[in-house]
């Protein structure tokens, strides 16, 4: 039998004390309450380690970068030993033929039992030629791995929505995992963000590995525990929003006073993510705290919504790109002028008829 | 036309707009005015107010007014749909334009020629003319349904998962449009559709009041449609 999570951790030099700390930490970050910590510990002590195959398509590796910087050194160590990461070309030692062989090995050995973690997405155009891994299109590798996996994690906005490589006009037809045609119908969990927050990633993966199921997902397949509220709902600048105190320019008095960034394009009110609660870099800060609006990196198609610094974003599809006020205001002005002109002509007509009468 | 208007002022009258419809009309108009003004400010907030955040609730009030007016609009609209079932035949008109009838389109064409100043005089209606019926159906009825659905979807985001607004509206409308930002943009664009409708609606009402063969504006206060000539109405009422 394969080793349990706990055995692997102990072998890697993690003390029991650290292990238990990690369990309570994870329970807390999952919002599960202290009674769940022993449950997590028990699961890890008894369950065989679930292998994770971490594949990279079109991406920038920011998800991996985020992941290995999980705030708590404990979490980082534990997670890295916990998920076997049998294959992750960014952080594995092997390379070339040897590395690619590991994929096949894992697929065969754990057929139907491993988790497929996808970072990035496959391009579909030119038969997937825009992303070649080990001499073959990534698209093929992805489909093959998906055929034999148990479930799929879509890491980051690339795998979840498409992100920058899928931005208009998307020449390579980069396609998020759940939309790849012909992909085996496996359960998919989306963990969007560019990148997702490290603690969110580790918590999600811990949940899946210990409970052997996905946490509760919303309609779009995101874990509710981290994506059920908007940045805006828990933003510490919210009192300034309600007061009507806005930054107008990045160098004004309001910016110095830490007013709300709504008018300089903050997308907090339309972005589902955990930044305003979990924060970044070990809870040190998050974009809004450092004075820049959220630009909605965890939302579908955030690259295609016009400027990061406008509240009213561009609407495409009329053959023009303009925001709602420009389109609507122009339409209203045209209608208004037309009505006035029509009124003028009507008045002339009436005057003429009246004149005819006399 | 002028000869008729001048000669026969036999003001026969028909009761068209029942009291609940009139009450709804003005409550609805008022809430739309408030919604459009506050909605515009939600998209483009007024200049920042100074002082402590705790001393001011300006944007909070703007949003509060928007939501309060929104609920008046929604409850009014639901009531209006109910009234279409229980009210008189005129109460159904804007919900069910008889597009399956050839005469509807013929008369609509005639109304267009009247607006193009080609026809010498408009047909005479105790209810809405076909052009008005169609405009109200498409721009107003569906426009308001659109605003209510997208508005409740946005509201549900603030109310949070588990609220009825979220479960019934946000949960499917937001993915339908792509993401929350798109719903904001389309809700905002919807405002301009309603503004365009209001301009056309008010202009046409004033113009018809002056130039057509029946009363328009006063009818929405009194409920009675009066006519300026004695010839029969064209919609058979
Ligand atoms: C004629 C009807 C309405 C008009 C003209 C209107 C107009 C607007 C406009 C222009 C915005 C700003 C959108 C943006 O740029 O972000 C807005 C926001 C909003 N509206 Fe409406 N609206 C109407 C009806 C409703 C209804 C029925 C509701 C339902 C509750 C509603 C709820 C909201 C919400 C929740 C927001 C977002 C507020 C925020 O982001 O803080 N609206 N509305
Ligand atoms: S800074 Fe952004 S997220 Fe924070 S309150 Fe203002 S609009 Fe909302
Ligand atoms: S604040 Fe917004 S843009 Fe920044 S990381 Fe969070 S979701 Fe992404």
XYZ file of C-alpha atoms and ligand atoms in Angstrom:
654
model
C 0.000 0.000 0.000
C 1.114 3.531 -0.622
C 2.137 5.723 2.244
C -0.330 7.885 4.116
C -0.021 11.659 4.072
C 1.204 11.572 7.640
C 3.906 9.034 6.928
C 5.170 11.091 4.058
C 5.266 14.185 6.211
C 7.122 12.478 9.009
C 9.578 11.055 6.546
C 10.182 14.590 5.307
C 11.039 15.712 8.818
C 7.829 17.450 9.804
C 7.175 17.097 13.534
C 3.871 15.900 14.893
C 3.448 19.259 16.558
C 3.809 21.079 13.232
C 1.473 18.600 11.645
C -1.266 19.272 14.187
C -0.755 23.010 13.874
C -1.156 22.679 10.161
C -4.395 20.782 10.634
C -5.938 23.500 12.816
C -4.662 26.208 10.504
C -6.246 24.522 7.530
C -9.518 23.916 9.344
C -9.615 27.618 10.194
C -8.831 28.797 6.688
C -11.502 26.493 5.323
C -13.944 28.061 7.744
C -14.615 24.657 9.254
C -14.235 25.399 12.949
C -11.870 23.832 15.488
C -13.715 20.522 15.721
C -12.639 19.733 12.199
C -8.920 19.860 12.950
C -8.845 16.349 14.466
C -10.888 15.120 11.544
C -8.333 16.463 9.110
C -5.521 14.988 11.191
C -7.243 11.625 11.294
C -7.788 11.594 7.558
C -4.168 12.403 6.913
C -2.928 9.717 9.268
C -4.987 6.987 7.708
C -5.496 7.824 4.073
C -3.044 6.887 1.374
C -1.528 9.865 -0.296
C -3.378 10.914 -3.426
C -1.072 11.686 -6.308
C -1.426 14.932 -8.180
C -0.415 15.406 -11.766
C 0.252 19.071 -12.329
C 0.237 19.948 -16.032
C 1.158 23.251 -17.623
C -0.420 24.590 -20.787
C -0.372 28.168 -22.010
C 0.391 30.027 -18.804
C 2.918 32.232 -17.038
C 3.567 29.951 -14.045
C 2.228 32.555 -11.634
C -0.030 29.909 -10.106
C 2.962 27.724 -9.227
C 4.833 30.771 -8.007
C 1.949 31.699 -5.774
C 1.476 28.151 -4.562
C 5.030 27.626 -3.382
C 4.861 30.921 -1.493
C 2.061 29.873 0.770
C 2.362 32.237 3.708
C 2.832 29.837 6.500
C 6.125 28.006 6.079
C 4.385 25.128 7.729
C 1.666 25.006 5.132
C 4.209 25.195 2.370
C 6.276 22.303 3.679
C 3.331 20.185 4.515
C 1.561 20.743 1.240
C 4.624 20.114 -0.834
C 5.185 16.818 0.858
C 1.537 16.047 0.976
C 0.613 16.257 -2.632
C 2.993 13.959 -4.328
C 3.375 16.329 -7.256
C 4.521 13.328 -9.176
C 4.812 15.590 -12.109
C 5.174 19.338 -12.120
C 7.706 20.499 -14.638
C 8.376 23.727 -12.783
C 9.522 22.300 -9.495
C 10.462 18.712 -10.243
C 14.089 17.678 -10.541
C 13.712 15.457 -13.562
C 13.687 16.878 -17.065
C 13.227 15.825 -20.655
C 12.364 12.236 -21.525
C 12.689 11.186 -17.931
C 10.145 13.745 -16.798
C 7.645 12.901 -19.487
C 7.940 9.237 -18.563
C 6.707 10.069 -15.086
C 3.388 11.209 -16.500
C 2.766 7.858 -18.125
C 3.901 6.065 -15.014
C 1.504 7.988 -12.804
C -1.363 7.566 -15.192
C -0.837 3.816 -15.324
C -0.146 3.285 -11.678
C -2.997 5.394 -10.348
C -5.458 5.018 -13.181
C -8.718 6.677 -12.164
C -7.346 7.844 -8.820
C -5.141 10.847 -9.312
C -6.038 14.512 -9.330
C -5.246 16.408 -12.497
C -4.189 19.939 -11.631
C -4.233 22.166 -14.700
C -2.250 25.342 -14.819
C -2.873 27.201 -18.054
C -5.047 26.122 -20.920
C -4.709 24.519 -24.340
C -4.862 26.463 -27.618
C -7.153 24.756 -30.131
C -6.162 26.448 -33.383
C -3.645 24.805 -35.724
C -4.410 21.550 -33.936
C -2.925 22.881 -30.748
C 0.478 23.696 -32.246
C 0.821 26.881 -30.209
C 1.645 24.880 -27.119
C 3.964 21.907 -27.502
C 5.035 19.755 -24.569
C 7.656 17.077 -25.170
C 7.081 17.254 -28.914
C 3.298 16.843 -28.773
C 0.520 19.379 -28.498
C -0.457 20.074 -24.911
C -4.050 19.496 -25.988
C -3.309 15.795 -26.500
C -1.469 15.453 -23.227
C -4.333 17.148 -21.386
C -7.004 14.949 -22.920
C -5.010 11.825 -22.242
C -4.396 12.738 -18.602
C -8.032 13.773 -18.154
C -9.245 10.409 -19.463
C -7.651 8.621 -16.524
C -7.933 11.118 -13.675
C -10.423 11.252 -10.854
C -11.077 14.972 -10.886
C -9.647 18.162 -12.315
C -8.504 21.335 -10.605
C -8.475 24.374 -12.893
C -5.816 26.555 -11.328
C -5.999 30.254 -11.956
C -7.864 32.375 -14.442
C -6.164 30.677 -17.417
C -7.535 27.228 -16.720
C -10.795 28.606 -15.325
C -11.689 31.312 -17.853
C -8.964 31.705 -20.468
C -7.165 34.794 -19.140
C -4.759 36.875 -21.229
C -3.997 34.292 -23.916
C -7.744 34.050 -24.565
C -8.169 37.844 -24.684
C -9.647 39.311 -27.821
C -8.955 38.360 -30.596
C -7.509 35.148 -29.154
C -5.491 34.087 -32.227
C -4.530 30.677 -30.884
C -8.042 30.006 -29.592
C -6.823 29.384 -26.076
C -9.699 27.633 -24.310
C -10.411 27.133 -20.616
C -10.356 23.523 -19.423
C -14.104 23.078 -18.966
C -14.713 24.179 -22.550
C -12.161 21.923 -24.237
C -14.099 19.826 -26.746
C -13.781 16.101 -26.254
C -12.402 16.324 -22.723
C -13.494 13.436 -20.496
C -16.425 14.577 -18.354
C -14.650 14.699 -14.997
C -15.664 16.928 -12.100
C -13.869 20.264 -12.360
C -13.184 22.765 -9.603
C -12.189 26.267 -10.645
C -9.809 28.261 -8.518
C -9.599 31.499 -10.501
C -7.286 34.426 -9.928
C -4.164 35.682 -11.632
C -2.726 34.024 -9.673
C -5.030 32.533 -7.049
C -4.058 33.329 -3.467
C -1.576 30.784 -2.118
C -3.607 30.038 1.002
C -6.689 29.496 -1.116
C -4.817 27.035 -3.298
C -3.392 25.080 -0.386
C -6.691 25.060 1.460
C -8.564 23.815 -1.574
C -6.111 21.051 -2.238
C -6.015 20.042 1.427
C -9.768 19.817 1.480
C -9.881 17.642 -1.593
C -7.141 15.321 -0.406
C -8.404 14.880 3.135
C -12.108 14.596 2.479
C -11.750 13.024 -0.949
C -14.364 15.295 -2.404
C -14.669 18.866 -3.589
C -15.696 21.544 -1.161
C -19.117 23.042 -1.868
C -19.053 24.780 -5.243
C -21.097 27.642 -6.639
C -22.926 27.443 -9.924
C -19.791 28.274 -11.855
C -17.717 25.617 -10.136
C -15.783 27.783 -7.695
C -15.396 26.789 -4.028
C -17.962 28.815 -2.133
C -15.744 29.222 0.904
C -13.418 31.544 -1.003
C -15.458 32.857 -3.895
C -18.907 33.522 -2.497
C -18.244 37.167 -1.707
C -16.917 40.089 -3.636
C -13.749 41.997 -2.752
C -16.086 44.941 -2.125
C -18.152 43.067 0.484
C -15.230 42.818 2.898
C -13.075 45.729 1.728
C -11.736 47.848 4.567
C -12.268 50.989 2.429
C -15.974 50.285 2.236
C -16.913 52.985 4.797
C -15.440 55.559 2.397
C -17.542 54.093 -0.390
C -20.728 54.463 1.616
C -19.710 57.947 2.720
C -19.135 58.999 -0.875
C -15.411 59.600 -0.379
C -13.583 58.643 -3.527
C -10.087 58.911 -4.916
C -10.388 60.990 -8.113
C -6.715 60.798 -9.132
C -3.913 58.662 -7.833
C -2.072 61.737 -6.564
C -4.890 63.574 -4.845
C -5.718 64.174 -1.208
C -8.280 61.366 -1.263
C -5.609 58.886 -2.355
C -3.407 59.965 0.548
C -6.302 59.573 2.941
C -7.069 56.092 1.679
C -10.475 56.819 0.200
C -12.414 54.299 -1.855
C -10.942 53.543 -5.299
C -14.297 53.109 -7.071
C -13.898 56.152 -9.313
C -10.423 55.153 -10.452
C -11.798 51.881 -11.730
C -11.807 49.534 -8.747
C -13.538 46.315 -9.807
C -13.991 45.161 -6.222
C -17.785 45.449 -6.525
C -17.839 42.938 -9.375
C -15.066 40.553 -8.375
C -15.482 37.319 -6.452
C -12.306 36.480 -4.590
C -10.897 36.311 -1.083
C -8.275 39.104 -1.298
C -9.982 41.443 1.133
C -10.179 38.721 3.777
C -7.224 36.372 3.242
C -5.016 39.062 1.639
C -1.701 38.408 -0.039
C 1.892 37.644 0.889
C 1.020 36.093 4.165
C -1.796 38.445 4.973
C 0.529 41.418 4.644
C -1.516 43.449 2.192
C -3.601 43.274 -0.949
C -3.851 45.550 -3.982
C -6.459 47.913 -2.560
C -4.512 48.246 0.662
C -1.533 49.438 -1.349
C -3.665 52.053 -3.078
C -4.558 50.460 -6.396
C -8.016 49.303 -7.350
C -8.849 45.675 -7.882
C -8.901 44.895 -11.579
C -10.954 41.779 -11.315
C -8.264 39.210 -12.079
C -10.435 36.306 -10.935
C -13.351 37.225 -13.213
C -14.171 35.784 -16.612
C -12.676 37.817 -19.454
C -11.247 40.579 -17.279
C -8.760 41.507 -19.998
C -11.555 42.383 -22.381
C -13.462 44.793 -20.192
C -11.675 47.946 -21.249
C -9.385 50.046 -19.094
C -8.454 48.882 -15.621
C -9.036 52.461 -14.517
C -12.637 52.974 -15.625
C -15.728 52.097 -13.682
C -17.923 51.948 -16.773
C -16.370 49.344 -18.984
C -16.545 49.015 -22.708
C -19.282 47.073 -24.388
C -18.310 45.274 -27.562
C -20.584 43.985 -30.215
C -22.034 47.044 -31.882
C -19.044 47.225 -34.152
C -17.782 49.885 -31.784
C -16.214 49.900 -28.380
C -17.719 52.393 -25.998
C -19.041 52.436 -22.469
C -22.730 52.430 -21.565
C -22.843 56.192 -21.016
C -21.311 56.940 -24.394
C -23.603 54.573 -26.279
C -26.722 55.400 -24.288
C -26.049 59.122 -24.000
C -25.542 59.357 -27.763
C -28.751 57.416 -28.399
C -30.704 59.638 -25.999
C -29.258 62.779 -27.604
C -30.212 61.541 -31.081
C -33.733 60.724 -29.910
C -34.003 64.092 -28.157
C -32.843 66.049 -31.199
C -35.140 64.009 -33.439
C -38.093 64.723 -31.157
C -37.283 68.447 -31.125
C -36.930 68.534 -34.904
C -40.163 66.603 -35.297
C -41.867 69.044 -32.943
C -40.598 71.937 -35.041
C -41.886 70.449 -38.289
C -45.202 69.574 -36.617
C -45.576 73.152 -35.442
C -44.921 74.479 -38.941
C -47.433 72.041 -40.415
C -50.032 73.070 -37.874
C -49.371 76.739 -38.397
C -49.727 76.265 -42.158
C -53.027 74.450 -41.729
C -54.269 77.095 -39.329
C -53.158 79.728 -41.816
C -55.093 77.904 -44.540
C -58.229 78.067 -42.474
C -58.256 81.795 -42.056
C -58.475 67.690 -39.941
C -58.613 71.291 -38.978
C -62.127 71.685 -40.299
C -63.326 68.838 -38.087
C -61.515 70.057 -35.049
C -62.905 73.510 -35.519
C -66.486 72.519 -36.252
C -67.544 69.517 -34.186
C -66.525 69.510 -30.555
C -69.054 66.895 -29.602
C -66.979 65.611 -26.695
C -68.188 62.077 -26.217
C -66.020 60.282 -23.667
C -64.872 56.734 -22.862
C -63.531 55.533 -19.511
C -60.159 54.020 -20.424
C -57.666 54.177 -17.579
C -59.077 52.753 -14.371
C -57.939 54.365 -11.147
C -55.368 51.656 -10.251
C -53.783 52.018 -13.680
C -53.529 55.767 -13.297
C -52.097 55.471 -9.811
C -49.596 52.909 -11.054
C -48.664 55.093 -14.015
C -47.601 57.998 -11.856
C -45.959 55.924 -9.131
C -44.079 54.118 -11.871
C -43.050 57.367 -13.576
C -41.839 58.773 -10.253
C -39.809 55.695 -9.371
C -38.215 55.595 -12.819
C -37.185 59.227 -12.445
C -35.579 58.484 -9.084
C -33.992 55.270 -10.422
C -32.493 56.997 -13.446
C -31.021 59.875 -11.430
C -29.653 57.718 -8.597
C -28.565 55.053 -11.087
C -26.588 57.605 -13.045
C -24.837 58.678 -9.855
C -24.096 55.069 -8.937
C -22.230 54.805 -12.236
C -20.580 58.243 -11.939
C -20.503 59.295 -8.299
C -20.558 62.982 -7.360
C -17.283 64.592 -6.179
C -15.905 63.262 -2.924
C -17.176 64.700 0.327
C -14.580 65.539 2.969
C -14.499 64.866 6.683
C -14.648 61.628 8.561
C -16.218 58.662 6.808
C -18.463 58.146 9.806
C -19.936 61.626 9.369
C -21.337 61.035 5.923
C -23.476 58.457 4.171
C -23.920 60.206 0.838
C -23.297 57.302 -1.489
C -25.116 55.020 0.877
C -28.182 57.241 0.578
C -27.961 57.374 -3.205
C -27.912 53.606 -3.317
C -30.609 53.359 -0.676
C -32.893 55.624 -2.705
C -32.180 53.531 -5.790
C -33.150 50.346 -4.004
C -36.233 51.862 -2.355
C -37.465 53.198 -5.699
C -36.590 49.846 -7.265
C -38.881 47.999 -4.885
C -41.698 50.469 -5.549
C -41.157 49.860 -9.258
C -41.104 46.079 -8.848
C -44.168 45.862 -6.629
C -45.983 48.293 -8.929
C -45.067 46.275 -11.990
C -46.184 42.995 -10.452
C -49.443 44.678 -9.525
C -49.784 46.071 -13.041
C -49.399 42.595 -14.546
C -52.053 41.357 -12.143
C -54.298 44.228 -13.205
C -53.895 43.224 -16.835
C -55.834 40.098 -15.909
C -58.538 41.630 -13.775
C -58.815 45.132 -15.241
C -60.693 46.309 -18.331
C -59.574 45.458 -21.861
C -57.401 48.561 -22.062
C -55.376 47.266 -19.116
C -54.162 44.394 -21.297
C -53.200 46.437 -24.301
C -49.514 47.098 -23.695
C -48.904 43.498 -22.659
C -50.530 41.882 -25.685
C -50.103 43.850 -28.906
C -52.191 41.988 -31.516
C -49.217 41.402 -33.797
C -50.963 38.430 -35.372
C -53.569 40.728 -36.912
C -52.979 42.214 -40.344
C -55.048 45.264 -39.474
C -52.674 46.010 -36.578
C -49.741 46.358 -38.962
C -51.796 48.295 -41.518
C -52.887 50.779 -38.903
C -49.383 50.917 -37.523
C -48.183 51.863 -40.988
C -50.840 54.537 -41.146
C -49.640 55.894 -37.813
C -46.112 56.014 -39.203
C -47.299 58.031 -42.193
C -49.052 60.356 -39.749
C -45.747 60.878 -37.939
C -43.967 61.301 -41.250
C -46.487 64.123 -41.908
C -47.800 62.307 -44.963
C -51.202 61.273 -43.666
C -53.532 64.199 -43.177
C -55.049 62.952 -39.981
C -54.465 60.082 -37.555
C -56.930 57.319 -36.879
C -58.958 57.661 -33.753
C -58.461 55.394 -30.753
C -59.901 55.171 -27.304
C -56.954 52.969 -26.266
C -53.387 53.275 -27.544
C -52.708 53.553 -31.251
C -50.806 50.552 -32.716
C -47.495 52.395 -32.881
C -47.796 53.416 -29.232
C -48.846 49.890 -28.247
C -45.852 48.338 -29.926
C -43.385 50.897 -28.586
C -44.703 50.487 -25.061
C -44.638 46.728 -25.345
C -41.099 46.471 -26.647
C -39.322 49.388 -25.028
C -41.291 49.761 -21.833
C -42.669 46.355 -20.796
C -39.613 44.365 -21.835
C -37.308 47.217 -20.885
C -38.658 47.197 -17.337
C -38.578 43.401 -17.128
C -34.931 43.619 -18.176
C -34.157 46.305 -15.602
C -35.915 44.394 -12.841
C -34.128 41.138 -13.618
C -30.663 42.652 -13.988
C -31.285 44.979 -11.038
C -32.285 42.124 -8.765
C -29.254 40.161 -9.956
C -27.002 43.037 -8.882
C -28.921 43.424 -5.660
C -28.524 39.721 -4.906
C -24.738 40.113 -5.065
C -24.869 42.529 -2.168
C -27.530 40.573 -0.313
C -25.297 37.528 -0.636
C -25.672 33.854 -1.447
C -28.726 32.415 0.218
C -30.842 35.536 -0.292
C -33.858 35.057 -2.573
C -32.512 37.763 -4.876
C -29.285 35.795 -5.275
C -30.918 32.402 -5.679
C -33.623 33.520 -8.080
C -31.722 36.108 -10.079
C -27.950 36.528 -9.545
C -27.209 32.818 -9.627
C -28.145 32.467 -13.301
C -28.212 36.004 -14.695
C -24.598 36.771 -13.835
C -23.138 33.730 -15.638
C -25.578 34.384 -18.487
C -24.041 37.808 -19.118
C -20.499 36.575 -18.457
C -19.707 38.262 -15.173
C -20.957 40.878 -12.765
C -19.266 43.737 -14.623
C -21.241 42.902 -17.766
C -24.498 42.908 -15.849
C -23.584 46.390 -14.555
C -22.875 47.583 -18.086
C -26.122 46.213 -19.499
C -28.173 47.449 -16.560
C -26.605 50.840 -17.183
C -27.353 50.647 -20.891
C -30.915 49.648 -20.026
C -31.264 52.977 -18.252
C -30.572 54.769 -21.520
C -33.156 52.620 -23.273
C -35.701 53.724 -20.674
C -34.567 57.354 -21.057
C -35.037 57.125 -24.830
C -38.469 55.649 -24.262
C -39.363 58.434 -21.830
C -38.374 61.123 -24.341
C -40.423 59.547 -27.130
C -43.302 58.792 -24.768
C -43.564 62.311 -23.364
C -43.082 63.968 -26.731
C -45.692 61.775 -28.415
C -48.149 62.320 -25.579
C -47.818 66.105 -25.791
C -47.967 66.114 -29.566
C -50.965 63.810 -29.786
C -52.684 65.816 -27.103
C -52.399 68.853 -29.341
C -52.702 67.345 -32.792
C -54.670 64.094 -32.655
C -58.389 63.540 -32.466
C -58.490 62.459 -28.834
C -57.326 63.609 -25.416
C -54.081 62.080 -24.129
C -52.534 63.822 -21.168
C -55.670 64.635 -19.209
C -56.860 61.053 -19.660
C -54.024 59.767 -17.489
C -55.306 62.028 -14.716
C -59.049 61.606 -15.101
C -59.224 58.210 -16.741
C -61.597 59.512 -19.428
C -60.738 59.700 -23.105
C -62.511 62.581 -24.780
C -62.740 63.072 -28.520
C -62.596 66.102 -30.694
C -64.854 64.858 -33.446
C -68.020 62.841 -33.528
C -66.923 60.189 -36.000
C -66.556 56.627 -34.643
C -63.261 55.499 -33.128
C -61.140 53.154 -35.227
C -60.496 50.616 -32.511
C -64.183 49.942 -32.127
C -64.560 51.058 -28.540
C -35.911 51.963 -14.694
C -35.308 51.288 -13.820
C -33.836 51.393 -13.431
C -32.849 52.245 -13.865
C -32.970 53.349 -14.897
C -31.630 51.866 -13.178
C -30.389 52.458 -13.378
C -29.221 52.038 -12.800
C -27.902 52.474 -13.163
C -27.585 53.475 -14.269
C -27.013 51.850 -12.357
C -25.499 52.007 -12.380
C -24.880 50.815 -13.049
C -23.385 50.895 -13.038
O -22.838 51.668 -13.833
O -22.763 50.185 -12.264
C -27.740 51.002 -11.474
C -27.179 50.191 -10.513
C -27.918 49.307 -9.740
N -29.287 49.085 -9.804
Fe -30.584 49.963 -11.036
N -31.891 50.829 -12.335
C -33.229 50.512 -12.467
C -33.902 49.513 -11.810
C -33.376 48.734 -10.824
C -34.099 47.712 -10.131
C -35.543 47.318 -10.372
C -33.236 47.170 -9.224
C -33.593 46.046 -8.281
C -33.301 46.000 -7.040
C -31.969 47.856 -9.352
C -30.838 47.594 -8.622
C -29.595 48.125 -8.868
C -28.398 47.717 -8.187
C -28.310 46.666 -7.089
C -27.347 48.460 -8.723
C -25.869 48.355 -8.341
C -25.567 49.252 -7.214
C -24.121 49.212 -6.843
O -23.290 48.730 -7.611
O -23.815 49.678 -5.770
N -32.079 48.799 -10.340
N -29.099 51.125 -11.772
S -11.843 50.307 -2.900
Fe -12.953 48.977 -4.352
S -13.535 47.170 -3.193
Fe -12.947 48.747 -1.708
S -14.893 49.755 -1.187
Fe -14.005 50.921 -2.855
S -14.912 50.025 -4.714
Fe -15.260 48.574 -3.049
S -7.657 42.513 -5.610
Fe -8.712 41.961 -7.521
S -7.159 42.129 -9.151
Fe -6.086 42.104 -7.189
S -5.566 39.988 -6.867
Fe -7.532 40.299 -5.830
S -9.078 39.769 -7.377
Fe -7.125 40.002 -8.450
